[in-house]
Coordinates of C-alpha atoms in Angstrom, one line a residue:
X1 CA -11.3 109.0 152.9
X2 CA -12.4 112.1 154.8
X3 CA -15.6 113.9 154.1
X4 CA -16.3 115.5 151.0
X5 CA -18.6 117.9 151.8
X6 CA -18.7 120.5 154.8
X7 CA -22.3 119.3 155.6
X8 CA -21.1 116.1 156.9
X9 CA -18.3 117.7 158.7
X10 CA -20.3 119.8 160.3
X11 CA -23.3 116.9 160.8
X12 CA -20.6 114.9 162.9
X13 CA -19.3 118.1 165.0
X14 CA -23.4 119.0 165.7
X15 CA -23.8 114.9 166.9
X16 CA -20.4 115.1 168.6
X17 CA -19.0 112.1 166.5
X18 CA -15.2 111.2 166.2
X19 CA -13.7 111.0 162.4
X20 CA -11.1 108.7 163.7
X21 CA -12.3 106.0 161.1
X22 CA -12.9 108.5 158.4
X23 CA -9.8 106.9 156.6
X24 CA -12.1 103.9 155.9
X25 CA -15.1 105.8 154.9
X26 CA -16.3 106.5 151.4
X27 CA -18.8 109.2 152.2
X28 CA -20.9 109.5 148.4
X29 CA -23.8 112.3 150.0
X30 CA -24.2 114.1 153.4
X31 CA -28.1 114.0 152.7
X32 CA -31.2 112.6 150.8
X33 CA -34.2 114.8 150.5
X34 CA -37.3 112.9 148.6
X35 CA -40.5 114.0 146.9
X36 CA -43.2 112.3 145.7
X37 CA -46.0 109.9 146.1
X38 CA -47.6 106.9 147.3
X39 CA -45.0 105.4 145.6
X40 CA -42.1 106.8 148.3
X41 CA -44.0 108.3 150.9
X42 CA -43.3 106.7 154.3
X43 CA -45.5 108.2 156.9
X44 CA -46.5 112.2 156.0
X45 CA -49.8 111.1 155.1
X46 CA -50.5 109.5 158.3
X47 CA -51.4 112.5 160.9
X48 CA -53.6 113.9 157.9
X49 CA -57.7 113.8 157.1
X50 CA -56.8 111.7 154.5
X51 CA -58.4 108.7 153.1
X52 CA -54.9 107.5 151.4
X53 CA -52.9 106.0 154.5
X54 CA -51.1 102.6 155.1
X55 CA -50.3 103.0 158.8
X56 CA -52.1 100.0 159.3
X57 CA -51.4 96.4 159.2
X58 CA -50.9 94.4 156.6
X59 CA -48.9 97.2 155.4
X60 CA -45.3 97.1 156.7
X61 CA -45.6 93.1 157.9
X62 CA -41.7 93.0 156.5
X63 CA -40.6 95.8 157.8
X64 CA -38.7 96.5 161.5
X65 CA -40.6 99.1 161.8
X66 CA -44.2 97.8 161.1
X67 CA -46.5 99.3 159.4
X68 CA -45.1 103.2 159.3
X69 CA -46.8 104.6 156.5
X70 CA -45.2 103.0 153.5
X71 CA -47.3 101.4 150.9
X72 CA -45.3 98.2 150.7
X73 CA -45.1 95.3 152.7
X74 CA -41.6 96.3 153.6
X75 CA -38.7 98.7 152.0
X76 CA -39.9 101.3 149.5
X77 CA -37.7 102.1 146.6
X78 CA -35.7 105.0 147.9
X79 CA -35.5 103.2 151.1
X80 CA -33.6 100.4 149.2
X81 CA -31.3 103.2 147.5
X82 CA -30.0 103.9 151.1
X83 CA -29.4 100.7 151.5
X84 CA -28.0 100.7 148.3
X85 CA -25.2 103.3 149.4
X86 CA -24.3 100.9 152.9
X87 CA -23.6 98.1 150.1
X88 CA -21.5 100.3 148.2
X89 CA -20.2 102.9 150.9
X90 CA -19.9 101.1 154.4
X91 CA -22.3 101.1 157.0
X92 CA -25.1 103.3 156.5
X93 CA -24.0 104.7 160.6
X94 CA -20.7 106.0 159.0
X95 CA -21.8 107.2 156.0
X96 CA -24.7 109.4 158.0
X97 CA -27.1 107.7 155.7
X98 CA -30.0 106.0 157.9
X99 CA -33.7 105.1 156.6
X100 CA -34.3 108.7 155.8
X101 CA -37.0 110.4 158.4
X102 CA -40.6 111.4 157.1
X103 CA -41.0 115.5 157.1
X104 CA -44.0 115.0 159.4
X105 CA -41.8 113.0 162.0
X106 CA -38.1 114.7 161.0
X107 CA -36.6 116.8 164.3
X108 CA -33.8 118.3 165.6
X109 CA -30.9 116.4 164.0
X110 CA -32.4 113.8 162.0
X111 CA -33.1 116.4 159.2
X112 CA -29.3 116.2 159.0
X113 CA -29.9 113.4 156.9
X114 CA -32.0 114.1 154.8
X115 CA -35.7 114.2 155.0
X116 CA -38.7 112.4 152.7
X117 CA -41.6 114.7 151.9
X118 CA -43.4 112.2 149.6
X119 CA -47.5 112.3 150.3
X120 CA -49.3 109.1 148.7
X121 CA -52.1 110.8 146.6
X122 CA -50.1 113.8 145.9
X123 CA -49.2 115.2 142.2
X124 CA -47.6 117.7 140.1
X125 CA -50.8 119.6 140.0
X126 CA -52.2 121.1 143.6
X127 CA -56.0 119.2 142.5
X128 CA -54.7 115.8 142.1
X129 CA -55.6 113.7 144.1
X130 CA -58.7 115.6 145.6
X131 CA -60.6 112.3 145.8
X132 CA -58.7 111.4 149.0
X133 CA -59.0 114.4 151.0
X134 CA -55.9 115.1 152.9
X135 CA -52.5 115.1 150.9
X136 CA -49.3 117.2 150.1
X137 CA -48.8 118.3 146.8
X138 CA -45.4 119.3 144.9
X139 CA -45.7 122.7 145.4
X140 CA -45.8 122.0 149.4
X141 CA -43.3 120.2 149.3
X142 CA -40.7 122.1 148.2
X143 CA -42.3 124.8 150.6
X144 CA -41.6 122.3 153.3
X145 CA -38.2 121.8 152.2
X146 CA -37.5 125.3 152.7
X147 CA -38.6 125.1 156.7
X148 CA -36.4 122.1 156.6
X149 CA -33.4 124.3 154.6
X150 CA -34.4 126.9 157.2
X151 CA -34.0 125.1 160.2
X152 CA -30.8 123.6 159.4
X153 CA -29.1 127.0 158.9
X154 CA -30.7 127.8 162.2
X155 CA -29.2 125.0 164.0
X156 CA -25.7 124.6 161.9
X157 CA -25.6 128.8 161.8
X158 CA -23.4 128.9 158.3
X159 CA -25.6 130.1 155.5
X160 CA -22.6 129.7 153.0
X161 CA -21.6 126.4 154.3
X162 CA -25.1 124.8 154.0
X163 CA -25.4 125.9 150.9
X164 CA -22.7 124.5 149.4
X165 CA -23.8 121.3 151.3
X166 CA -27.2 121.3 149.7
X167 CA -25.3 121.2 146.8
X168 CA -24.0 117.8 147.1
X169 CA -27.4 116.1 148.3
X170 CA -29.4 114.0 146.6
X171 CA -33.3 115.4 145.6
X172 CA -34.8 112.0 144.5
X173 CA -38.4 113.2 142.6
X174 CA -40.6 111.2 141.6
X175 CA -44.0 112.6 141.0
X176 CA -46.7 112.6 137.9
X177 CA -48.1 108.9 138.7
X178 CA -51.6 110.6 141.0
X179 CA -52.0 112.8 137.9
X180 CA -53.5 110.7 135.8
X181 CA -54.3 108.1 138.2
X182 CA -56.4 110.5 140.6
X183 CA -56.9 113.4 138.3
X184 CA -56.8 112.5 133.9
X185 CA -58.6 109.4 134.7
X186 CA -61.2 109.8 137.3
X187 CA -64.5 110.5 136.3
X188 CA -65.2 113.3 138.3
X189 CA -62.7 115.3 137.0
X190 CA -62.8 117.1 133.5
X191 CA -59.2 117.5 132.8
X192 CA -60.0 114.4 130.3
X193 CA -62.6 116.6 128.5
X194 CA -59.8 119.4 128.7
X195 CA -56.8 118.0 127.4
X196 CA -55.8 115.3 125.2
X197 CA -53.2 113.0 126.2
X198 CA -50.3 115.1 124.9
X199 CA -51.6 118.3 125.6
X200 CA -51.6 117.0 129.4
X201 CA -48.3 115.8 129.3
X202 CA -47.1 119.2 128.2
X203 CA -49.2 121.0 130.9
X204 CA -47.6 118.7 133.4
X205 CA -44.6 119.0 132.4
X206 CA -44.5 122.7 131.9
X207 CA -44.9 122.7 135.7
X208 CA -42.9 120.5 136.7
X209 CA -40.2 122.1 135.1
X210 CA -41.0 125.4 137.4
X211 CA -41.2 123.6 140.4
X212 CA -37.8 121.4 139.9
X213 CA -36.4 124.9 139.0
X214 CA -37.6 126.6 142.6
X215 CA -35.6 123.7 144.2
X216 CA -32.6 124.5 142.1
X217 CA -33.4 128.2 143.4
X218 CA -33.4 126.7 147.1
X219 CA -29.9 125.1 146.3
X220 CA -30.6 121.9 145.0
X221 CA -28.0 120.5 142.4
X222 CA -28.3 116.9 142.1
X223 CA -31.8 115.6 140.6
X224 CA -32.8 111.9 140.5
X225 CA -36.2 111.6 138.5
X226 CA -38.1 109.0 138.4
X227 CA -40.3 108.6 135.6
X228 CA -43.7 106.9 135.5
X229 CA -43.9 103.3 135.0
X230 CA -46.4 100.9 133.2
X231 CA -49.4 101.9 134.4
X232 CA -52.0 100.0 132.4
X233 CA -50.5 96.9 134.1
X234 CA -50.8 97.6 137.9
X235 CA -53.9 95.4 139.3
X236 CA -56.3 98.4 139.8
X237 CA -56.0 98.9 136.0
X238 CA -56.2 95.3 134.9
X239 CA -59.5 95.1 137.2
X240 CA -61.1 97.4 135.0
X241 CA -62.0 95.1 131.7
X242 CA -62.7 91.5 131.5
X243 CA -59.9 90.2 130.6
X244 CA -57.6 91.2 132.7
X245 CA -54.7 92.5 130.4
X246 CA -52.7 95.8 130.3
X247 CA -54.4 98.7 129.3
X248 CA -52.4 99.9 125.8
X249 CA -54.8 103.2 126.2
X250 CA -53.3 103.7 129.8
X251 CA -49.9 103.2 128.7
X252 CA -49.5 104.5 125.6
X253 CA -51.5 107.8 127.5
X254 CA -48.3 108.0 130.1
X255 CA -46.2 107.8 126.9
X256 CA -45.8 111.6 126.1
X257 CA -45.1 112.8 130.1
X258 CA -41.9 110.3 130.3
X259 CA -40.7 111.7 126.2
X260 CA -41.6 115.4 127.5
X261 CA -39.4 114.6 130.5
X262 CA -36.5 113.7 129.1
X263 CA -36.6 117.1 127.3
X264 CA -37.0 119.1 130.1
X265 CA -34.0 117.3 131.9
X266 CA -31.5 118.1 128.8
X267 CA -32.9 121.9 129.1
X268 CA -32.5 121.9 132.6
X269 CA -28.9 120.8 132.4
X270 CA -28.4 123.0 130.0
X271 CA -29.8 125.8 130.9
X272 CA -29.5 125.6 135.2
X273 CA -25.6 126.2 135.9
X274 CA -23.9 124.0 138.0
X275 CA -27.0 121.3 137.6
X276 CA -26.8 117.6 137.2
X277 CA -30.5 116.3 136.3
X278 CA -30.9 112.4 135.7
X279 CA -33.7 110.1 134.4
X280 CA -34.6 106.8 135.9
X281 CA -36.4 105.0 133.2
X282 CA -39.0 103.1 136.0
X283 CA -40.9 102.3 132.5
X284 CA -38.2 100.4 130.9
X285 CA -37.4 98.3 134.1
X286 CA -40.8 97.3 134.7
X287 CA -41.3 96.3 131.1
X288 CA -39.0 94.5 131.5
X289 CA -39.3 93.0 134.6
X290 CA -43.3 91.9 133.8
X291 CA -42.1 90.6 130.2
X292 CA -39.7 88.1 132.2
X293 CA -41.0 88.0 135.7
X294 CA -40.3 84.6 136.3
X295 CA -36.7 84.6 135.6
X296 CA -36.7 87.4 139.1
X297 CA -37.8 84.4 141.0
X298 CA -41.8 86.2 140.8
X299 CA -44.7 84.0 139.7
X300 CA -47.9 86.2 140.1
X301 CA -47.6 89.6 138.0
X302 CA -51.3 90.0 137.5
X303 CA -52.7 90.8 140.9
X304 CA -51.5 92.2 144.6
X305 CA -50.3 89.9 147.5
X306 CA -53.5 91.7 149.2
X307 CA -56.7 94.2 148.6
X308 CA -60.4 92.7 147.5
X309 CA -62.2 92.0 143.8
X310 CA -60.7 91.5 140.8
X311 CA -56.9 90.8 140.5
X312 CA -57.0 92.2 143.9
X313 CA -56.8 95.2 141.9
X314 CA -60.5 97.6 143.2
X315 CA -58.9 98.6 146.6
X316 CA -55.9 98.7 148.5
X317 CA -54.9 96.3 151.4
X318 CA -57.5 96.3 154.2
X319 CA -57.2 97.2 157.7
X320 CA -55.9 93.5 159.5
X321 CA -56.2 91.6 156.3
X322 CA -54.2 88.8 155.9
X323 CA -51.8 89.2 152.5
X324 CA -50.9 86.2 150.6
X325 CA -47.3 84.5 152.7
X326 CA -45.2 83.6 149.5
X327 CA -44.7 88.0 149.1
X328 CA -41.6 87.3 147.0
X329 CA -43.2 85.9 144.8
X330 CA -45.3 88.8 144.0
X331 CA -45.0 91.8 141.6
X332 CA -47.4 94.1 143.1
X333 CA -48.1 94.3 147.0
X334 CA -51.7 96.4 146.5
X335 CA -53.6 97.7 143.6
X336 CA -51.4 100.5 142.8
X337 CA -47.9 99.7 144.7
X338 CA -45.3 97.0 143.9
X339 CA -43.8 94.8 146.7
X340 CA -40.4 95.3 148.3
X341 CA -38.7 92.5 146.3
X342 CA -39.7 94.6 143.3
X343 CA -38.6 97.9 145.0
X344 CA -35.3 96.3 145.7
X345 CA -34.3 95.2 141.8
X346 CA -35.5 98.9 140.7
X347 CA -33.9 100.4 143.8
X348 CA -30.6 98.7 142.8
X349 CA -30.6 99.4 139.3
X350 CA -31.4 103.2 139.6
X351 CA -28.1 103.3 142.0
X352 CA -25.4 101.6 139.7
X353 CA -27.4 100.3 136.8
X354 CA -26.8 101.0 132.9
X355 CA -27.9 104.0 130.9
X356 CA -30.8 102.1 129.5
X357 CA -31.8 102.2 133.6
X358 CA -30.6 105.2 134.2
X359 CA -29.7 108.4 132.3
X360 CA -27.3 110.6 131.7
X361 CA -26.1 109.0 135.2
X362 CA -26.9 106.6 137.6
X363 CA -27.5 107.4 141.6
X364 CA -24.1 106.5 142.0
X365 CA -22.8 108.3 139.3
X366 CA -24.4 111.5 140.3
X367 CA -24.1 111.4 143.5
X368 CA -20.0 111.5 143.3
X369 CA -20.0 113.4 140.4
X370 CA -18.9 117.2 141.7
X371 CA -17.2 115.9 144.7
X372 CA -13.7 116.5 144.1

């Protein structure tokens, strides 16, 4: 099938690639362009004075490229969508689709792709996160999307053209986790004394909704956002009382941002012309992956493969620190980050998975939805 989208026409003339194949092609995106956090981020963080890096080893033992940046031991969760789409699209070389490049690494043509601007400690708000120094919040983001939007009509010199391109990307989002991890519930901040947990959620969400709205401004069409998962279960959390169980404060507290989300994505569709906004319920699939864990093959759910005290759950993997060797079998990698095996089953569902995964469309759904 030949290319839907002038991008990708245009991509191949720019890397002086034949289309004599392009019969056998089934070419879902030209581009991916990612925001977010620890969670995503795959090296921005690294060149920064910033105390929230994982360019270090143990970090990355699983993955061909060593320790990069990610916060896994191997494939993030939008690195498994990509991989997702050369399952479900062909090769990853012919759809134009690789591992997509860090913003602080992109050049030249490999912002053709797409580009990830996802800064571990980073948040909705520009003050999250403070704690680590060094990071890239939301609103920078997007401002360094629009070098990358800039530089591409640069190099491709159609205006019209790339816009219409944009168009047809994917914007994976997937932001609001730091806020309450390194901002509502850090001591040293007062939002807790400002706001109660709903009133929070609605200031978040409130600006959220302005900054997803700039990116629709910049061209942006197709919105995959992720929302924020069970976090009074990740080891850092469970460290934190004696018993070693969930928080129900911290989860029920994450509650109203993942409700007030949903809202805001049926007013954005509504309200955004041409806009296709979708929610991946992260909450729902790790509830239900921690409620029947060892049906998934996983038999520790209560602590990371690496990291010190409790539940390895007070710090994230140290520098040359050797991680536990069964890593399948493990939920979380760190404190805060799940492994790849995890990354893969949520990865996989928020491409082709149900409405209860993913809603009003799944990654794939979106993603061709437009396109003829």
């Amino acid at each position: 099938m030949l290319s839907l989208c002038a991008f990708c026409v245009l991509w191949h003339a720019v890397l002086g690639q034949q289309q004599d194949d392009a019969d056998n092609r089934q070419e879902l995106v030209p581009a991916m362009f990612i925001f977010g956090d620890s969670l995503i981020d795959n090296g921005n963080n690294n060149q920064l004075a910033s105390l929230a890096k994982a360019n270090y080893y143990p970090y990355g033992i699983d993955f061909q490229g060593g320790a990069t940046g990610r916060f896994s031991n191997g494939y993030t969760m939008v690195d498994t969508i990509v991989e997702v789409f050369e399952v479900f699209a062909c090769a990853a070389e012919l759809l134009g689709l690789p591992l997509i490049p860090a913003f602080s690494q992109a050049s030249g043509d490999q912002v053709l792709h797409g580009v990830n601007y996802a800064s571990a400690a980073a948040g909705i708000l520009d003050v999250t996160g403070k704690n680590f120094v060094g990071r890239i919040p939301f609103n920078q983001q997007i401002q360094n999307f629009q070098t990358t939007l800039d530089q591409i009509t640069a190099n491709l010199g159609s205006a019209d053209e790339v816009a219409k391109s944009i168009g047809k990307c994917i914007f994976f989002v997937g932001m609001g986790s730091n806020d309450y991890l390194n901002n509502y519930l850090m001591p040293n901040y007062q939002t807790r004394n400002q706001y109660d947990g709903q009133q929070y959620a609605s200031l978040l969400v409130d600006q959220y909704s302005k900054q997803l709205t700039s990116l629709y401004n910049l061209g942006a069409r197709k919105f995959a956002l992720a929302g924020l998962g069970v976090m009074g279960c990740i080891p850092s959390i469970l460290a934190q009382n004696d018993r070693g169980v969930c928080s129900d404060d911290v989860n029920k507290l994450v509650q109203p941002f993942n409700a007030n989300v949903k809202t805001m994505i049926a007013n954005l569709n509504t309200n955004l012309p041409g806009a296709k906004f979708t929610f991946i319920d992260i909450d729902r699939m790790f509830q239900e992956l921690l409620s029947n864990y060892k049906s998934y093959g996983f038999s520790v759910a209560d602590r990371g493969c690496c990291g010190i005290g409790k539940n390895r759950g007070q710090i994230t993997c140290l520098p040359f620190q050797t991680p536990c060797p069964n890593r399948n079998e493990y939920v979380f990698w760190d404190a805060f980050h799940p492994t790849e095996a995890v990354n893969v089953i949520m990865g996989r569902r928020a491409f082709n998975g149900d409405q209860t995964m993913a809603y009003p469309l799944n990654i794939q759904q979106l993603a061709t939805i437009g396109n003829q």
